[in-house]
Amino acid sequence: MDDTKDKLEKLLKVDNFNRLPLFMENAKLIPKKKNLKEYKKITVEKYGTTNFRHTVYRKPISTFL
Amino acid sequence: MNANNQYLTLFANCIPVKGASRSVICDTQHKRVKFIPNSMYDWIQELKSISIEDYQKELNENQIQITNDYIDFIIQNDFGFFCTKEELAWFPEYDGSYESPNEIENAIIDSDDSSNHNYQKIFSQLEQLGCEAIQLRFFDAIKFEQLNKILSHLEQSSIVSIDLALPFSQEWSNEKVKDALNKHPRIFQLTLTSFPATLDPYPNEHRANLVCSSKVIDSNSHCGIIDPKYFRLMKESMIEARDFNNCLNKKISIDVHGTIKNCPTMSESFGNIASTTLEEALNSNGFKTKWFIKKDDIKICQDCEFRYICSDCRAYTQNEDAYGKPLKCNYNPEKMEWKS
Ligand code: SF4
Ligand code: SF4
């Protein structure tokens, strides 16, 4: 469980908004030895992307149409 | 999974918002909004500190069935997950307030045939303020070469996102549009207004978003529209909307006459770009006042479930009240109806 907690804390540091079922899955379903590379692979399988932290922030500047 | 001795928690990027008659869960990662009853919103809040089993102890059979349906809804939609009491502490809610290192985040520069803007000077002043996104709105036809010249000033700029709105003219063939978009990869969106109904809209197949609209946009009076198509399902913008005005915060504008304003449609002037710098305008009295009018302060919007994803308008408001609902909004949160 300590291993899991460490990873979790790492992820929280990177982005508090990251989708975390992945992590819960890590905690519950995936043997502790799994590393972040495998975590990424699982993420891609589940969500099609790991690119959650890089969405471009761009809101409409004005609304005229 | 036996959920009973478990806690149910929402992912931090799935943000529930309560309105007058219903609530929403805004999934800022997968860009989805789902409606939920207000009773479910209240239940989500209560479950933050009590396990499902303890919560259900006080309920009758019918109520238990309802909460079981709520649980299914959360899990099936991937809005939340089960955890133990110990794990609950590992998933703090996002409590951050909006922060940006930039003094200005975005700017609007309007022009028509009467305008005489020194774009190079304007862009360099915007860069000094950290501005990353600009919108150039042309109300009269502009030639390809003229536009190229203006945008060439941005080639080495820290302004990374350019929105353009310009009227269609014969010169703006699909090829010319392609050329412009290829030449200036910082263009985020190009809107061709007054697009002839007789022409098929140009294919939107570029890295930038290309919009062909038959609407005539010949002045700043067209701005201020509130429509679900402008909803912003972004965590940063939801957080910003909690504390600040989500149109005017960190915005600066220059109207067709070179007048520096919060937004080109507003009447209040903070000097002219010919004689005042943007920084001077920004630091003058009253410039930032409207930045702090947040949705929770605005009449009717404060009861609307869309308030943190909706845009806002302070130029056109009901009864010209500084805290009035945007005039061009047709939504009634009490009745949950959009009027056409
Ligand atoms: S305040 Fe209204 S008119 Fe001004 S930029 Fe915002 S939406 Fe447009
Ligand atoms: S009432 Fe209209 S303007 Fe206000 S938040 Fe709701 S949809 Fe947006």
Coordinates of C-alpha atoms and ligand atoms in Angstrom, one line a residue:
Chain A
M1 CA 0.0 0.0 0.0
D2 CA 2.9 2.4 0.7
D3 CA 4.1 2.1 -2.9
T4 CA 0.6 3.0 -4.0
K5 CA 0.5 6.0 -1.7
D6 CA 3.8 7.3 -3.0
K7 CA 2.6 7.1 -6.5
L8 CA -0.6 8.7 -5.7
E9 CA 1.1 11.6 -4.0
K10 CA 3.3 12.0 -7.0
L11 CA 0.3 12.2 -9.3
L12 CA -1.5 14.7 -7.0
K13 CA 1.6 16.9 -7.2
V14 CA 1.6 16.8 -10.9
D15 CA -2.0 17.6 -11.3
N16 CA -4.7 17.5 -8.6
F17 CA -7.3 17.2 -11.3
N18 CA -6.0 14.1 -12.9
R19 CA -8.5 11.4 -13.4
L20 CA -7.9 9.0 -10.5
P21 CA -9.8 5.8 -11.0
L22 CA -6.7 4.9 -12.7
F23 CA -5.0 5.2 -9.4
M24 CA -7.7 3.4 -7.6
E25 CA -7.3 0.7 -10.1
N26 CA -3.6 0.7 -9.3
A27 CA -4.4 0.5 -5.7
K28 CA -6.9 -2.3 -6.0
L29 CA -6.4 -4.3 -9.1
I30 CA -2.9 -4.0 -10.3
P31 CA 0.0 -5.7 -8.6
K32 CA 2.2 -3.3 -6.7
K33 CA 5.2 -3.8 -9.0
K34 CA 3.5 -1.9 -11.9
N35 CA 5.4 1.2 -12.8
L36 CA 4.3 4.5 -14.3
K37 CA 5.0 3.2 -17.8
E38 CA 2.4 0.5 -17.3
Y39 CA 0.1 3.0 -15.6
K40 CA 0.3 5.0 -18.8
K41 CA -0.5 2.0 -20.9
I42 CA -3.6 1.2 -18.8
T43 CA -4.6 4.9 -19.0
V44 CA -4.4 4.8 -22.8
E45 CA -6.4 1.6 -22.9
K46 CA -9.1 3.1 -20.7
Y47 CA -9.3 6.7 -21.9
G48 CA -7.5 6.6 -25.3
T49 CA -4.9 9.2 -24.1
T50 CA -2.6 10.2 -21.4
N51 CA -2.6 13.7 -22.5
F52 CA -4.8 15.0 -19.7
R53 CA -2.4 17.6 -18.4
H54 CA -1.8 19.4 -21.6
T55 CA -5.1 20.6 -22.8
V56 CA -4.7 24.1 -24.1
Y57 CA -6.5 26.6 -22.0
R58 CA -8.4 28.8 -24.5
K59 CA -11.7 30.3 -23.7
P60 CA -13.7 32.4 -26.3
I61 CA -12.5 36.0 -26.1
S62 CA -15.8 37.5 -27.2
T63 CA -19.1 36.1 -28.3
F64 CA -20.6 37.7 -31.4
L65 CA -21.9 34.9 -33.6
Chain B
M1 CA -18.0 -4.4 -5.4
N2 CA -19.7 -4.3 -2.1
A3 CA -20.1 -0.5 -1.8
N4 CA -21.7 -0.4 1.5
N5 CA -18.8 0.2 3.8
Q6 CA -17.2 2.4 1.2
Y7 CA -17.1 6.1 0.6
L8 CA -18.0 7.5 -2.8
T9 CA -16.1 10.5 -4.0
L10 CA -16.2 12.5 -7.2
F11 CA -13.0 13.0 -9.2
A12 CA -11.7 16.5 -8.6
N13 CA -12.2 17.4 -12.2
C14 CA -15.9 16.5 -12.1
I15 CA -17.4 19.5 -10.6
P16 CA -21.0 19.6 -9.4
V17 CA -22.9 22.9 -9.5
K18 CA -26.3 23.5 -8.0
G19 CA -28.9 25.7 -9.7
A20 CA -32.4 26.9 -8.8
S21 CA -34.2 23.8 -10.1
R22 CA -31.5 21.3 -11.1
S23 CA -27.8 20.7 -10.9
V24 CA -25.1 19.7 -13.2
I25 CA -21.9 17.7 -13.0
C26 CA -19.3 19.3 -15.2
D27 CA -16.7 16.8 -16.3
T28 CA -13.9 19.1 -17.3
Q29 CA -11.7 16.4 -18.5
H30 CA -14.0 14.6 -20.9
K31 CA -15.9 17.8 -21.7
R32 CA -19.4 16.5 -20.7
V33 CA -22.2 18.1 -18.7
K34 CA -24.8 15.9 -17.1
F35 CA -27.9 17.1 -15.4
I36 CA -28.7 15.7 -12.0
P37 CA -31.5 16.6 -9.5
N38 CA -30.7 19.0 -6.7
S39 CA -31.4 16.2 -4.2
M40 CA -28.5 14.3 -5.8
Y41 CA -26.3 17.3 -5.5
D42 CA -27.1 17.6 -1.8
W43 CA -26.4 13.8 -1.4
I44 CA -23.0 14.2 -3.1
Q45 CA -22.1 16.9 -0.6
E46 CA -23.2 14.8 2.4
L47 CA -21.3 11.8 1.2
K48 CA -18.0 13.7 1.5
S49 CA -18.0 12.9 5.2
I50 CA -20.1 9.8 5.6
S51 CA -19.9 6.2 4.3
I52 CA -22.6 4.9 2.0
E53 CA -23.6 2.4 4.7
D54 CA -23.9 5.0 7.4
Y55 CA -25.8 7.3 5.1
Q56 CA -28.3 4.7 4.2
K57 CA -28.9 3.6 7.8
E58 CA -31.5 6.4 8.3
L59 CA -33.3 5.8 5.0
N60 CA -36.4 3.8 4.1
E61 CA -36.4 1.2 1.3
N62 CA -37.5 3.6 -1.3
Q63 CA -34.9 6.2 -0.4
I64 CA -32.2 3.5 -0.4
Q65 CA -33.3 2.5 -3.9
I66 CA -32.9 6.2 -5.0
T67 CA -29.4 6.5 -3.5
N68 CA -28.4 3.2 -5.2
D69 CA -29.5 4.7 -8.5
Y70 CA -27.4 7.7 -7.8
I71 CA -24.4 5.5 -7.1
D72 CA -24.9 3.6 -10.3
F73 CA -25.2 6.9 -12.2
I74 CA -21.9 8.2 -10.7
I75 CA -20.0 5.0 -11.4
Q76 CA -21.5 4.3 -14.9
N77 CA -20.7 7.8 -16.0
D78 CA -17.2 7.6 -14.5
F79 CA -17.7 10.7 -12.4
G80 CA -16.5 9.1 -9.2
F81 CA -15.1 6.1 -7.4
F82 CA -15.4 4.1 -4.2
C83 CA -12.7 4.4 -1.6
T84 CA -12.1 3.6 2.0
K85 CA -12.2 6.3 4.7
E86 CA -8.4 6.4 4.8
E87 CA -8.2 6.8 1.0
L88 CA -10.7 9.6 1.0
A89 CA -8.1 11.9 2.6
W90 CA -5.8 11.2 -0.4
F91 CA -8.2 12.7 -2.8
P92 CA -8.6 16.3 -1.7
E93 CA -11.0 18.6 -3.5
Y94 CA -9.6 21.3 -5.6
D95 CA -9.7 24.4 -3.5
G96 CA -7.3 26.5 -5.5
S97 CA -8.2 30.0 -6.5
Y98 CA -7.5 31.3 -9.9
E99 CA -4.0 32.5 -10.4
S100 CA -2.2 33.7 -13.5
P101 CA 1.2 35.3 -13.8
N102 CA 0.1 37.4 -16.7
E103 CA -1.2 40.9 -16.0
I104 CA -3.4 40.6 -19.1
E105 CA -4.6 37.2 -20.5
N106 CA -6.4 38.3 -23.6
A107 CA -7.1 41.4 -25.7
I108 CA -9.6 42.5 -28.3
I109 CA -8.6 44.9 -31.1
D110 CA -11.4 46.2 -33.3
S111 CA -10.8 48.0 -36.5
D112 CA -12.7 49.3 -39.5
D113 CA -11.9 51.5 -42.5
S114 CA -11.5 54.6 -40.2
S115 CA -9.0 52.9 -37.9
N116 CA -5.3 53.8 -37.9
H117 CA -3.8 51.3 -35.4
N118 CA -0.1 50.9 -35.0
Y119 CA -0.3 47.1 -34.5
Q120 CA 3.4 46.7 -33.9
K121 CA 3.3 49.1 -31.0
I122 CA 0.1 47.5 -29.6
F123 CA 1.4 44.0 -29.8
S124 CA 4.7 44.9 -28.2
Q125 CA 2.8 46.6 -25.3
L126 CA 0.5 43.5 -24.9
E127 CA 3.6 41.3 -24.8
Q128 CA 5.0 43.4 -22.0
L129 CA 1.8 42.6 -20.0
G130 CA 2.1 38.9 -20.7
C131 CA -0.9 38.7 -23.0
E132 CA -1.0 35.3 -24.7
A133 CA -4.3 35.5 -26.7
I134 CA -5.7 38.2 -28.9
Q135 CA -8.7 38.7 -31.0
L136 CA -8.6 40.9 -34.1
R137 CA -12.1 41.9 -35.3
F138 CA -12.3 43.6 -38.6
F139 CA -15.6 45.2 -39.4
D140 CA -14.7 46.3 -43.0
A141 CA -13.0 44.2 -45.7
I142 CA -9.3 43.6 -45.2
K143 CA -6.9 42.5 -47.9
F144 CA -4.9 39.3 -47.6
E145 CA -1.6 41.4 -47.8
Q146 CA -2.8 43.8 -45.2
L147 CA -3.6 41.0 -42.8
N148 CA -0.3 39.3 -43.5
K149 CA 1.5 42.5 -42.7
I150 CA -0.3 42.8 -39.3
L151 CA 0.3 39.2 -38.4
S152 CA 3.9 39.3 -39.4
H153 CA 4.5 41.4 -36.3
L154 CA 3.5 38.4 -34.2
E155 CA 5.9 35.9 -35.7
Q156 CA 8.4 36.1 -32.9
S157 CA 5.9 37.1 -30.3
S158 CA 4.8 35.6 -27.0
I159 CA 1.2 36.0 -28.1
V160 CA 0.5 32.5 -29.0
S161 CA -3.1 32.4 -29.9
I162 CA -4.8 34.7 -32.5
D163 CA -8.5 34.8 -33.2
L164 CA -9.6 36.6 -36.4
A165 CA -13.0 37.8 -37.5
L166 CA -13.1 39.4 -40.9
P167 CA -15.8 40.0 -43.6
F168 CA -15.7 37.7 -46.6
S169 CA -14.7 39.4 -49.8
Q170 CA -14.0 38.0 -53.3
E171 CA -10.3 37.9 -52.4
W172 CA -10.8 35.4 -49.6
S173 CA -11.0 32.3 -51.7
N174 CA -10.5 28.9 -50.0
E175 CA -7.0 29.0 -51.3
K176 CA -6.2 32.4 -49.7
V177 CA -7.7 31.2 -46.4
K178 CA -5.5 28.1 -46.5
D179 CA -2.5 30.3 -47.3
A180 CA -3.2 32.6 -44.3
L181 CA -3.7 29.7 -41.9
N182 CA -0.5 27.9 -43.1
K183 CA 1.6 31.0 -43.0
H184 CA 0.4 32.0 -39.5
P185 CA 0.2 28.8 -37.3
R186 CA -0.7 30.9 -34.3
I187 CA -4.2 31.5 -35.7
F188 CA -6.5 29.6 -33.4
Q189 CA -9.7 30.5 -35.1
L190 CA -10.6 32.4 -38.3
T191 CA -14.2 33.5 -38.7
L192 CA -15.3 34.7 -42.1
T193 CA -18.4 36.9 -41.5
S194 CA -20.9 37.9 -44.2
F195 CA -20.2 34.6 -45.9
P196 CA -22.4 34.4 -49.1
A197 CA -25.3 32.0 -48.8
T198 CA -24.6 31.0 -52.4
L199 CA -21.2 29.5 -51.5
D200 CA -20.7 26.3 -49.7
P201 CA -18.8 26.9 -46.5
Y202 CA -15.1 26.2 -46.9
P203 CA -14.0 22.9 -45.4
N204 CA -12.9 23.2 -41.8
E205 CA -9.9 20.9 -42.3
H206 CA -7.1 23.0 -40.8
R207 CA -5.2 23.0 -37.6
A208 CA -7.1 26.2 -36.7
N209 CA -10.8 26.3 -36.5
L210 CA -12.4 27.9 -39.6
V211 CA -15.9 29.3 -39.3
C212 CA -17.9 30.6 -42.2
S213 CA -20.9 32.6 -41.1
S214 CA -23.5 34.5 -43.1
K215 CA -23.9 36.9 -40.2
V216 CA -22.9 40.5 -40.9
I217 CA -20.6 41.7 -38.1
D218 CA -20.1 45.3 -38.8
S219 CA -19.7 46.7 -35.3
N220 CA -19.0 45.7 -31.7
S221 CA -22.8 45.8 -31.0
H222 CA -23.1 42.1 -32.0
C223 CA -21.0 40.9 -29.0
G224 CA -22.4 39.6 -25.7
I225 CA -24.3 36.6 -27.0
I226 CA -24.9 33.9 -24.4
D227 CA -25.3 30.5 -25.9
P228 CA -24.4 26.9 -24.9
K229 CA -22.0 26.8 -27.8
Y230 CA -19.8 29.3 -25.8
F231 CA -19.9 27.2 -22.7
R232 CA -16.3 26.5 -21.4
L233 CA -15.8 23.1 -19.9
M234 CA -12.3 23.9 -18.7
K235 CA -11.2 23.6 -15.1
E236 CA -9.2 26.8 -15.3
S237 CA -12.1 28.8 -16.6
M238 CA -14.5 27.3 -14.1
I239 CA -12.1 28.2 -11.3
E240 CA -11.7 31.7 -12.7
A241 CA -15.5 32.1 -12.9
R242 CA -15.8 31.4 -9.2
D243 CA -13.7 34.4 -8.3
F244 CA -13.7 36.7 -11.3
N245 CA -15.7 38.0 -14.2
N246 CA -15.3 35.4 -16.9
C247 CA -15.4 37.8 -19.8
L248 CA -13.5 40.8 -18.5
N249 CA -11.0 39.4 -16.0
K250 CA -7.5 40.2 -17.3
K251 CA -8.9 41.5 -20.6
I252 CA -7.9 44.8 -22.3
S253 CA -9.4 46.1 -25.5
I254 CA -8.9 48.8 -28.2
D255 CA -11.9 50.0 -30.1
V256 CA -12.0 51.1 -33.8
H257 CA -11.0 54.7 -32.7
G258 CA -8.0 53.5 -30.6
T259 CA -9.8 54.0 -27.3
I260 CA -8.6 51.7 -24.6
K261 CA -11.4 50.0 -22.7
N262 CA -12.3 46.9 -20.8
C263 CA -14.3 45.8 -23.8
P264 CA -14.8 47.7 -27.1
T265 CA -18.6 47.8 -26.6
M266 CA -18.4 49.6 -23.2
S267 CA -18.4 53.4 -23.1
E268 CA -15.9 53.9 -20.3
S269 CA -12.5 55.0 -21.8
F270 CA -9.1 54.7 -20.2
G271 CA -7.3 56.8 -22.8
N272 CA -6.3 56.5 -26.4
I273 CA -3.5 54.2 -27.6
A274 CA -2.0 57.1 -29.5
S275 CA -1.1 58.8 -26.2
T276 CA -1.6 56.3 -23.4
T277 CA 0.2 53.0 -23.0
L278 CA -1.8 49.9 -22.2
E279 CA 0.0 49.6 -19.0
E280 CA -1.0 53.1 -17.9
A281 CA -4.6 52.3 -18.8
L282 CA -4.5 49.0 -16.9
N283 CA -3.2 50.8 -13.8
S284 CA -5.6 53.7 -14.0
N285 CA -8.4 54.0 -11.5
G286 CA -11.4 51.8 -12.1
F287 CA -9.9 49.7 -14.9
K288 CA -10.0 46.5 -12.9
T289 CA -13.3 47.1 -11.1
K290 CA -15.4 44.9 -13.4
W291 CA -12.9 42.1 -13.2
F292 CA -14.4 41.2 -9.8
I293 CA -18.0 40.9 -10.8
K294 CA -18.4 37.2 -10.6
K295 CA -21.3 35.0 -11.6
D296 CA -22.2 34.5 -7.9
D297 CA -22.8 38.3 -7.7
I298 CA -24.9 38.5 -10.8
K299 CA -28.7 38.4 -10.5
I300 CA -30.3 35.3 -11.9
C301 CA -26.9 33.9 -12.9
Q302 CA -26.2 33.2 -9.3
D303 CA -29.0 30.6 -9.3
C304 CA -28.1 29.1 -12.6
E305 CA -26.5 25.7 -12.9
F306 CA -24.4 26.8 -15.8
R307 CA -22.8 29.8 -14.0
Y308 CA -19.2 28.5 -14.0
I309 CA -19.2 27.2 -17.5
C310 CA -21.2 30.0 -19.1
S311 CA -19.6 33.2 -20.6
D312 CA -20.7 36.6 -19.3
C313 CA -21.3 40.0 -20.7
R314 CA -21.1 43.3 -18.7
A315 CA -21.7 45.6 -21.6
Y316 CA -25.3 44.5 -22.2
T317 CA -27.1 43.7 -19.0
Q318 CA -30.7 43.6 -17.9
N319 CA -31.9 47.1 -16.8
E320 CA -28.3 48.3 -17.5
D321 CA -27.6 47.1 -13.9
A322 CA -23.9 46.5 -13.3
Y323 CA -25.0 43.2 -11.6
G324 CA -27.8 42.4 -14.0
K325 CA -28.1 39.2 -16.0
P326 CA -26.5 39.4 -19.5
L327 CA -29.2 41.0 -21.7
K328 CA -28.6 38.5 -24.5
C329 CA -29.2 35.4 -22.3
N330 CA -32.5 33.6 -23.0
Y331 CA -32.2 31.0 -20.2
N332 CA -34.4 30.8 -17.3
P333 CA -32.8 28.8 -14.5
E334 CA -36.1 28.5 -12.5
K335 CA -37.9 27.0 -15.4
M336 CA -34.9 25.3 -16.9
E337 CA -35.8 26.7 -20.3
W338 CA -34.0 28.4 -23.2
K339 CA -36.4 30.7 -25.0
S340 CA -35.7 31.2 -28.7
Ligands
SF4_1 S1 -18.5 42.4 -22.0 FE1 -20.0 41.7 -23.5 S2 -19.7 43.0 -25.3 FE2 -17.8 43.1 -24.0 S3 -16.4 41.6 -24.8 FE3 -17.6 40.6 -23.1 S4 -19.3 39.7 -24.1 FE4 -18.5 41.1 -25.6
SF4_2 S1 -28.6 32.8 -16.5 FE1 -27.8 32.8 -18.6 S2 -26.0 34.1 -18.5 FE2 -26.5 33.6 -16.4 S3 -25.2 31.8 -16.1 FE3 -27.2 31.0 -16.7 S4 -27.1 30.7 -18.9 FE4 -25.4 32.0 -18.3

